[in-house]
């Protein structure tokens, strides 16, 4: 038999306990003791889900309007962790509901598409853009993470370096969308010049398997507007994906996004575009499905997130809430 001494600190004093232990009952003969008088200081930004943090900057990368149609930033690879301060969110109720589909628009033209894809220019008016609505109604938590990311990037790159990073990423996003437009035009036997850009070649490689399933392109980089709710946007593509007409949105990422929930507000953006198309007199057809394609910088196969009508309807209701919040803020600012 061996004696085992255990020291326990209680109320500022140490108490010694001596216990006889049998070798048969001993599984571990070493102890790790954490003393209360030594405690590692915790920062205010610990235990945050870093993949979630990295995805938050999609707010600055999903612009499709003429003013901010290309990506402003890409995702951050660093594993910095932040902890968002406690914040209570209130349950919001939708005041005015408008259906995703337009009962006044005939679906007779559903199987007919023009020889050339529609490419409607954005109208000059005071209507809100989809990306502006989403950005200005960004949840407080996500705005917090985004600001922390920006501060850290400036700390690492300097102000001028950060501005150069933004400029470079903006141009890369613009080139990627232009390349996708050219590829889809070429696939439809339409001729359009395309210059090779090595900075986006991996992104193109990433989406090749998706392009094989896209046919019947009806619109490319075309403006859409909801004539009842007074908002507008620029849709990447409207085409058949595996035989189903969809609004298709292209995104780029350095990190895998295998699930739709990893894409945050991108599904709301697609739902907003679908609703706008269905209530836009420039389009004589309706859409009830969406496809979000995430292309990767390393060239790995893109993730394709198909959104059926039920899923689009759910995100449509969420979009309507954000749109009401946006308009409410505008009223308050004018008072």
PDB file of C-alpha atoms in Angstrom, residues 4-215:
ATOM      1  CA  UNK A   4      -1.212   9.571  -1.396  1.00  0.00           C
ATOM      2  CA  UNK A   5      -1.057  13.204  -0.329  1.00  0.00           C
ATOM      3  CA  UNK A   6      -3.606  15.666  -1.664  1.00  0.00           C
ATOM      4  CA  UNK A   7      -3.380  19.405  -1.058  1.00  0.00           C
ATOM      5  CA  UNK A   8      -6.624  21.352  -1.237  1.00  0.00           C
ATOM      6  CA  UNK A   9      -6.830  25.120  -0.975  1.00  0.00           C
ATOM      7  CA  UNK A  10      -9.908  26.341   0.843  1.00  0.00           C
ATOM      8  CA  UNK A  11     -10.665  29.757   2.252  1.00  0.00           C
ATOM      9  CA  UNK A  12      -7.062  30.902   1.955  1.00  0.00           C
ATOM     10  CA  UNK A  13      -5.484  27.861   3.663  1.00  0.00           C
ATOM     11  CA  UNK A  14      -4.048  24.558   2.463  1.00  0.00           C
ATOM     12  CA  UNK A  15      -5.358  21.289   3.905  1.00  0.00           C
ATOM     13  CA  UNK A  16      -3.388  18.057   3.566  1.00  0.00           C
ATOM     14  CA  UNK A  17      -5.228  14.771   3.145  1.00  0.00           C
ATOM     15  CA  UNK A  18      -3.366  11.443   3.346  1.00  0.00           C
ATOM     16  CA  UNK A  19      -5.056   8.446   1.697  1.00  0.00           C
ATOM     17  CA  UNK A  20      -3.976   4.829   1.380  1.00  0.00           C
ATOM     18  CA  UNK A  21      -4.239   3.604  -2.187  1.00  0.00           C
ATOM     19  CA  UNK A  22      -4.150   0.074  -3.484  1.00  0.00           C
ATOM     20  CA  UNK A  23      -2.210  -0.562  -6.681  1.00  0.00           C
ATOM     21  CA  UNK A  24      -5.247  -2.353  -8.111  1.00  0.00           C
ATOM     22  CA  UNK A  25      -7.352   0.769  -7.780  1.00  0.00           C
ATOM     23  CA  UNK A  26      -4.849   3.164  -9.280  1.00  0.00           C
ATOM     24  CA  UNK A  27      -5.498   4.039 -12.937  1.00  0.00           C
ATOM     25  CA  UNK A  28      -3.571   7.299 -13.060  1.00  0.00           C
ATOM     26  CA  UNK A  29      -0.734   8.252 -10.752  1.00  0.00           C
ATOM     27  CA  UNK A  30      -0.356  11.850 -11.829  1.00  0.00           C
ATOM     28  CA  UNK A  31      -2.486  14.893 -11.137  1.00  0.00           C
ATOM     29  CA  UNK A  32      -2.845  18.296 -12.736  1.00  0.00           C
ATOM     30  CA  UNK A  33      -3.795  20.934 -10.184  1.00  0.00           C
ATOM     31  CA  UNK A  34      -5.208  24.325 -11.118  1.00  0.00           C
ATOM     32  CA  UNK A  35      -4.778  26.737  -8.260  1.00  0.00           C
ATOM     33  CA  UNK A  36      -7.259  29.617  -7.843  1.00  0.00           C
ATOM     34  CA  UNK A  37      -4.459  32.067  -7.192  1.00  0.00           C
ATOM     35  CA  UNK A  38      -3.212  31.566 -10.780  1.00  0.00           C
ATOM     36  CA  UNK A  39      -5.735  32.209 -13.516  1.00  0.00           C
ATOM     37  CA  UNK A  40      -5.050  33.129 -17.129  1.00  0.00           C
ATOM     38  CA  UNK A  41      -6.537  36.466 -18.051  1.00  0.00           C
ATOM     39  CA  UNK A  42      -9.245  36.110 -20.697  1.00  0.00           C
ATOM     40  CA  UNK A  43      -9.703  38.656 -23.426  1.00  0.00           C
ATOM     41  CA  UNK A  44     -13.021  40.035 -24.570  1.00  0.00           C
ATOM     42  CA  UNK A  45     -12.779  38.313 -27.953  1.00  0.00           C
ATOM     43  CA  UNK A  46     -12.502  34.588 -27.283  1.00  0.00           C
ATOM     44  CA  UNK A  47     -14.522  31.525 -28.203  1.00  0.00           C
ATOM     45  CA  UNK A  48     -16.028  32.764 -31.442  1.00  0.00           C
ATOM     46  CA  UNK A  49     -16.799  30.470 -34.357  1.00  0.00           C
ATOM     47  CA  UNK A  50     -14.005  31.495 -36.735  1.00  0.00           C
ATOM     48  CA  UNK A  51     -15.626  30.060 -39.898  1.00  0.00           C
ATOM     49  CA  UNK A  52     -18.672  32.154 -39.141  1.00  0.00           C
ATOM     50  CA  UNK A  53     -16.473  35.197 -38.570  1.00  0.00           C
ATOM     51  CA  UNK A  54     -14.738  34.681 -41.877  1.00  0.00           C
ATOM     52  CA  UNK A  55     -18.019  34.554 -43.796  1.00  0.00           C
ATOM     53  CA  UNK A  56     -19.384  37.811 -42.447  1.00  0.00           C
ATOM     54  CA  UNK A  57     -17.539  39.970 -44.927  1.00  0.00           C
ATOM     55  CA  UNK A  58     -19.777  38.687 -47.695  1.00  0.00           C
ATOM     56  CA  UNK A  59     -21.726  41.889 -47.086  1.00  0.00           C
ATOM     57  CA  UNK A  60     -18.885  43.713 -48.755  1.00  0.00           C
ATOM     58  CA  UNK A  61     -18.414  41.074 -51.427  1.00  0.00           C
ATOM     59  CA  UNK A  62     -21.916  40.565 -52.777  1.00  0.00           C
ATOM     60  CA  UNK A  63     -22.537  43.880 -54.533  1.00  0.00           C
ATOM     61  CA  UNK A  64     -24.172  43.511 -57.924  1.00  0.00           C
ATOM     62  CA  UNK A  65     -25.568  46.978 -58.534  1.00  0.00           C
ATOM     63  CA  UNK A  66     -23.924  49.295 -61.044  1.00  0.00           C
ATOM     64  CA  UNK A  67     -22.436  51.329 -58.209  1.00  0.00           C
ATOM     65  CA  UNK A  68     -21.056  48.365 -56.257  1.00  0.00           C
ATOM     66  CA  UNK A  69     -21.590  45.322 -58.444  1.00  0.00           C
ATOM     67  CA  UNK A  70     -18.207  43.684 -57.778  1.00  0.00           C
ATOM     68  CA  UNK A  71     -16.645  42.348 -54.640  1.00  0.00           C
ATOM     69  CA  UNK A  72     -15.085  44.860 -52.303  1.00  0.00           C
ATOM     70  CA  UNK A  73     -13.442  42.354 -50.020  1.00  0.00           C
ATOM     71  CA  UNK A  74     -12.675  38.673 -49.877  1.00  0.00           C
ATOM     72  CA  UNK A  75     -12.687  36.432 -46.876  1.00  0.00           C
ATOM     73  CA  UNK A  76      -9.987  36.541 -44.279  1.00  0.00           C
ATOM     74  CA  UNK A  77      -7.915  33.432 -43.638  1.00  0.00           C
ATOM     75  CA  UNK A  78      -6.661  34.343 -40.193  1.00  0.00           C
ATOM     76  CA  UNK A  79      -8.083  32.597 -37.176  1.00  0.00           C
ATOM     77  CA  UNK A  80      -8.563  35.635 -34.976  1.00  0.00           C
ATOM     78  CA  UNK A  81     -11.369  35.074 -32.541  1.00  0.00           C
ATOM     79  CA  UNK A  82     -13.778  37.654 -31.215  1.00  0.00           C
ATOM     80  CA  UNK A  83     -16.547  37.457 -28.700  1.00  0.00           C
ATOM     81  CA  UNK A  84     -19.589  39.561 -29.387  1.00  0.00           C
ATOM     82  CA  UNK A  85     -21.071  41.330 -26.356  1.00  0.00           C
ATOM     83  CA  UNK A  86     -24.469  40.097 -25.198  1.00  0.00           C
ATOM     84  CA  UNK A  87     -27.308  41.551 -27.225  1.00  0.00           C
ATOM     85  CA  UNK A  88     -31.017  40.787 -27.084  1.00  0.00           C
ATOM     86  CA  UNK A  89     -32.869  40.577 -30.378  1.00  0.00           C
ATOM     87  CA  UNK A  90     -36.568  41.277 -30.688  1.00  0.00           C
ATOM     88  CA  UNK A  91     -38.869  39.100 -32.731  1.00  0.00           C
ATOM     89  CA  UNK A  92     -40.080  41.077 -35.723  1.00  0.00           C
ATOM     90  CA  UNK A  93     -43.470  40.679 -37.338  1.00  0.00           C
ATOM     91  CA  UNK A  94     -44.102  41.411 -41.004  1.00  0.00           C
ATOM     92  CA  UNK A  95     -46.581  44.257 -41.465  1.00  0.00           C
ATOM     93  CA  UNK A  96     -47.338  43.988 -45.180  1.00  0.00           C
ATOM     94  CA  UNK A  97     -46.917  40.708 -47.046  1.00  0.00           C
ATOM     95  CA  UNK A  98     -46.617  40.455 -50.820  1.00  0.00           C
ATOM     96  CA  UNK A  99     -46.368  37.022 -52.487  1.00  0.00           C
ATOM     97  CA  UNK A 100     -43.158  35.902 -54.121  1.00  0.00           C
ATOM     98  CA  UNK A 101     -45.020  34.935 -57.288  1.00  0.00           C
ATOM     99  CA  UNK A 102     -47.077  37.453 -59.242  1.00  0.00           C
ATOM    100  CA  UNK A 103     -50.663  36.204 -59.757  1.00  0.00           C
ATOM    101  CA  UNK A 104     -51.190  38.842 -62.476  1.00  0.00           C
ATOM    102  CA  UNK A 105     -48.324  37.617 -64.652  1.00  0.00           C
ATOM    103  CA  UNK A 106     -49.048  34.808 -67.049  1.00  0.00           C
ATOM    104  CA  UNK A 107     -46.756  31.793 -67.116  1.00  0.00           C
ATOM    105  CA  UNK A 108     -47.483  31.112 -70.793  1.00  0.00           C
ATOM    106  CA  UNK A 109     -43.975  32.238 -71.795  1.00  0.00           C
ATOM    107  CA  UNK A 110     -42.310  29.989 -69.226  1.00  0.00           C
ATOM    108  CA  UNK A 111     -40.792  27.694 -71.885  1.00  0.00           C
ATOM    109  CA  UNK A 112     -39.972  30.440 -74.353  1.00  0.00           C
ATOM    110  CA  UNK A 113     -36.768  32.465 -74.100  1.00  0.00           C
ATOM    111  CA  UNK A 114     -35.265  35.053 -76.432  1.00  0.00           C
ATOM    112  CA  UNK A 115     -32.470  34.274 -78.841  1.00  0.00           C
ATOM    113  CA  UNK A 116     -30.215  36.718 -77.032  1.00  0.00           C
ATOM    114  CA  UNK A 117     -30.170  36.953 -73.214  1.00  0.00           C
ATOM    115  CA  UNK A 118     -31.737  40.054 -71.720  1.00  0.00           C
ATOM    116  CA  UNK A 119     -29.246  42.628 -70.450  1.00  0.00           C
ATOM    117  CA  UNK A 120     -31.351  45.480 -69.134  1.00  0.00           C
ATOM    118  CA  UNK A 121     -29.584  48.570 -67.806  1.00  0.00           C
ATOM    119  CA  UNK A 122     -30.224  49.802 -64.288  1.00  0.00           C
ATOM    120  CA  UNK A 123     -32.781  52.594 -64.158  1.00  0.00           C
ATOM    121  CA  UNK A 124     -31.792  55.937 -62.656  1.00  0.00           C
ATOM    122  CA  UNK A 125     -34.214  56.438 -59.796  1.00  0.00           C
ATOM    123  CA  UNK A 126     -34.295  56.693 -56.030  1.00  0.00           C
ATOM    124  CA  UNK A 127     -35.221  53.061 -55.454  1.00  0.00           C
ATOM    125  CA  UNK A 128     -33.135  51.171 -52.930  1.00  0.00           C
ATOM    126  CA  UNK A 129     -30.764  48.486 -54.160  1.00  0.00           C
ATOM    127  CA  UNK A 130     -30.921  44.975 -52.732  1.00  0.00           C
ATOM    128  CA  UNK A 131     -27.315  45.136 -51.518  1.00  0.00           C
ATOM    129  CA  UNK A 132     -27.892  48.513 -49.827  1.00  0.00           C
ATOM    130  CA  UNK A 133     -30.906  47.162 -47.951  1.00  0.00           C
ATOM    131  CA  UNK A 134     -29.002  44.114 -46.736  1.00  0.00           C
ATOM    132  CA  UNK A 135     -25.965  46.146 -45.738  1.00  0.00           C
ATOM    133  CA  UNK A 136     -27.872  48.848 -43.881  1.00  0.00           C
ATOM    134  CA  UNK A 137     -30.013  46.310 -42.018  1.00  0.00           C
ATOM    135  CA  UNK A 138     -27.044  44.139 -41.131  1.00  0.00           C
ATOM    136  CA  UNK A 139     -27.540  42.447 -37.739  1.00  0.00           C
ATOM    137  CA  UNK A 140     -25.599  44.145 -34.964  1.00  0.00           C
ATOM    138  CA  UNK A 141     -23.556  41.042 -34.272  1.00  0.00           C
ATOM    139  CA  UNK A 142     -22.350  40.740 -37.855  1.00  0.00           C
ATOM    140  CA  UNK A 143     -21.554  44.441 -38.049  1.00  0.00           C
ATOM    141  CA  UNK A 144     -19.410  44.012 -34.942  1.00  0.00           C
ATOM    142  CA  UNK A 145     -17.382  41.185 -36.481  1.00  0.00           C
ATOM    143  CA  UNK A 146     -16.997  43.055 -39.747  1.00  0.00           C
ATOM    144  CA  UNK A 147     -15.608  46.130 -38.017  1.00  0.00           C
ATOM    145  CA  UNK A 148     -13.141  44.010 -36.038  1.00  0.00           C
ATOM    146  CA  UNK A 149     -11.963  42.357 -39.249  1.00  0.00           C
ATOM    147  CA  UNK A 150     -11.439  45.743 -40.872  1.00  0.00           C
ATOM    148  CA  UNK A 151      -9.469  47.060 -37.900  1.00  0.00           C
ATOM    149  CA  UNK A 152      -7.199  44.036 -37.863  1.00  0.00           C
ATOM    150  CA  UNK A 153      -6.604  44.198 -41.622  1.00  0.00           C
ATOM    151  CA  UNK A 154      -5.574  47.863 -41.329  1.00  0.00           C
ATOM    152  CA  UNK A 155      -3.312  46.965 -38.414  1.00  0.00           C
ATOM    153  CA  UNK A 156      -1.581  44.267 -40.490  1.00  0.00           C
ATOM    154  CA  UNK A 157      -1.482  46.009 -43.870  1.00  0.00           C
ATOM    155  CA  UNK A 158      -1.574  49.668 -42.951  1.00  0.00           C
ATOM    156  CA  UNK A 159      -4.195  52.052 -44.289  1.00  0.00           C
ATOM    157  CA  UNK A 160      -2.667  52.327 -47.759  1.00  0.00           C
ATOM    158  CA  UNK A 161      -2.079  48.586 -47.951  1.00  0.00           C
ATOM    159  CA  UNK A 162      -5.684  47.912 -46.977  1.00  0.00           C
ATOM    160  CA  UNK A 163      -6.955  50.313 -49.625  1.00  0.00           C
ATOM    161  CA  UNK A 164      -4.804  48.563 -52.219  1.00  0.00           C
ATOM    162  CA  UNK A 165      -6.165  45.207 -51.080  1.00  0.00           C
ATOM    163  CA  UNK A 166      -9.722  46.483 -51.489  1.00  0.00           C
ATOM    164  CA  UNK A 167      -8.965  47.856 -54.948  1.00  0.00           C
ATOM    165  CA  UNK A 168      -7.352  44.607 -56.084  1.00  0.00           C
ATOM    166  CA  UNK A 169     -10.192  42.464 -54.778  1.00  0.00           C
ATOM    167  CA  UNK A 170     -12.783  44.738 -56.336  1.00  0.00           C
ATOM    168  CA  UNK A 171     -11.154  44.355 -59.741  1.00  0.00           C
ATOM    169  CA  UNK A 172     -10.815  40.600 -59.347  1.00  0.00           C
ATOM    170  CA  UNK A 173     -14.516  40.275 -58.550  1.00  0.00           C
ATOM    171  CA  UNK A 174     -15.422  42.412 -61.525  1.00  0.00           C
ATOM    172  CA  UNK A 175     -13.254  40.296 -63.830  1.00  0.00           C
ATOM    173  CA  UNK A 176     -14.757  37.060 -62.515  1.00  0.00           C
ATOM    174  CA  UNK A 177     -18.331  38.149 -63.217  1.00  0.00           C
ATOM    175  CA  UNK A 178     -17.341  39.444 -66.649  1.00  0.00           C
ATOM    176  CA  UNK A 179     -15.698  36.088 -67.412  1.00  0.00           C
ATOM    177  CA  UNK A 180     -18.802  34.170 -66.342  1.00  0.00           C
ATOM    178  CA  UNK A 181     -20.930  36.382 -68.562  1.00  0.00           C
ATOM    179  CA  UNK A 182     -18.632  35.745 -71.539  1.00  0.00           C
ATOM    180  CA  UNK A 183     -18.549  31.993 -70.914  1.00  0.00           C
ATOM    181  CA  UNK A 184     -22.347  31.755 -70.821  1.00  0.00           C
ATOM    182  CA  UNK A 185     -22.671  33.834 -73.971  1.00  0.00           C
ATOM    183  CA  UNK A 186     -20.163  31.598 -75.740  1.00  0.00           C
ATOM    184  CA  UNK A 187     -21.957  28.493 -74.533  1.00  0.00           C
ATOM    185  CA  UNK A 188     -25.132  29.779 -76.125  1.00  0.00           C
ATOM    186  CA  UNK A 189     -23.274  30.178 -79.464  1.00  0.00           C
ATOM    187  CA  UNK A 190     -23.034  33.926 -79.012  1.00  0.00           C
ATOM    188  CA  UNK A 191     -19.757  35.650 -79.749  1.00  0.00           C
ATOM    189  CA  UNK A 192     -18.122  37.926 -77.219  1.00  0.00           C
ATOM    190  CA  UNK A 193     -14.443  38.691 -76.727  1.00  0.00           C
ATOM    191  CA  UNK A 194     -12.841  37.383 -73.572  1.00  0.00           C
ATOM    192  CA  UNK A 195      -9.316  38.051 -72.398  1.00  0.00           C
ATOM    193  CA  UNK A 196      -7.548  35.471 -70.295  1.00  0.00           C
ATOM    194  CA  UNK A 197      -7.077  36.555 -66.682  1.00  0.00           C
ATOM    195  CA  UNK A 198      -4.790  34.322 -64.645  1.00  0.00           C
ATOM    196  CA  UNK A 199      -5.951  35.906 -61.379  1.00  0.00           C
ATOM    197  CA  UNK A 200      -9.398  34.322 -61.810  1.00  0.00           C
ATOM    198  CA  UNK A 201      -8.469  31.150 -63.724  1.00  0.00           C
ATOM    199  CA  UNK A 202      -8.903  28.981 -60.622  1.00  0.00           C
ATOM    200  CA  UNK A 203     -12.355  30.399 -59.988  1.00  0.00           C
ATOM    201  CA  UNK A 204     -13.356  29.526 -63.549  1.00  0.00           C
ATOM    202  CA  UNK A 205     -11.961  26.019 -63.124  1.00  0.00           C
ATOM    203  CA  UNK A 206     -13.969  25.714 -59.908  1.00  0.00           C
ATOM    204  CA  UNK A 207     -17.336  26.286 -61.628  1.00  0.00           C
ATOM    205  CA  UNK A 208     -16.752  24.223 -64.791  1.00  0.00           C
ATOM    206  CA  UNK A 209     -18.827  21.277 -63.572  1.00  0.00           C
ATOM    207  CA  UNK A 210     -21.715  23.641 -62.791  1.00  0.00           C
ATOM    208  CA  UNK A 211     -21.664  25.232 -66.246  1.00  0.00           C
ATOM    209  CA  UNK A 212     -22.284  21.812 -67.789  1.00  0.00           C
ATOM    210  CA  UNK A 213     -25.766  21.806 -66.252  1.00  0.00           C
ATOM    211  CA  UNK A 214     -26.738  25.348 -67.264  1.00  0.00           C
ATOM    212  CA  UNK A 215     -28.794  25.839 -70.419  1.00  0.00           C
TER     213      UNK A 215
END
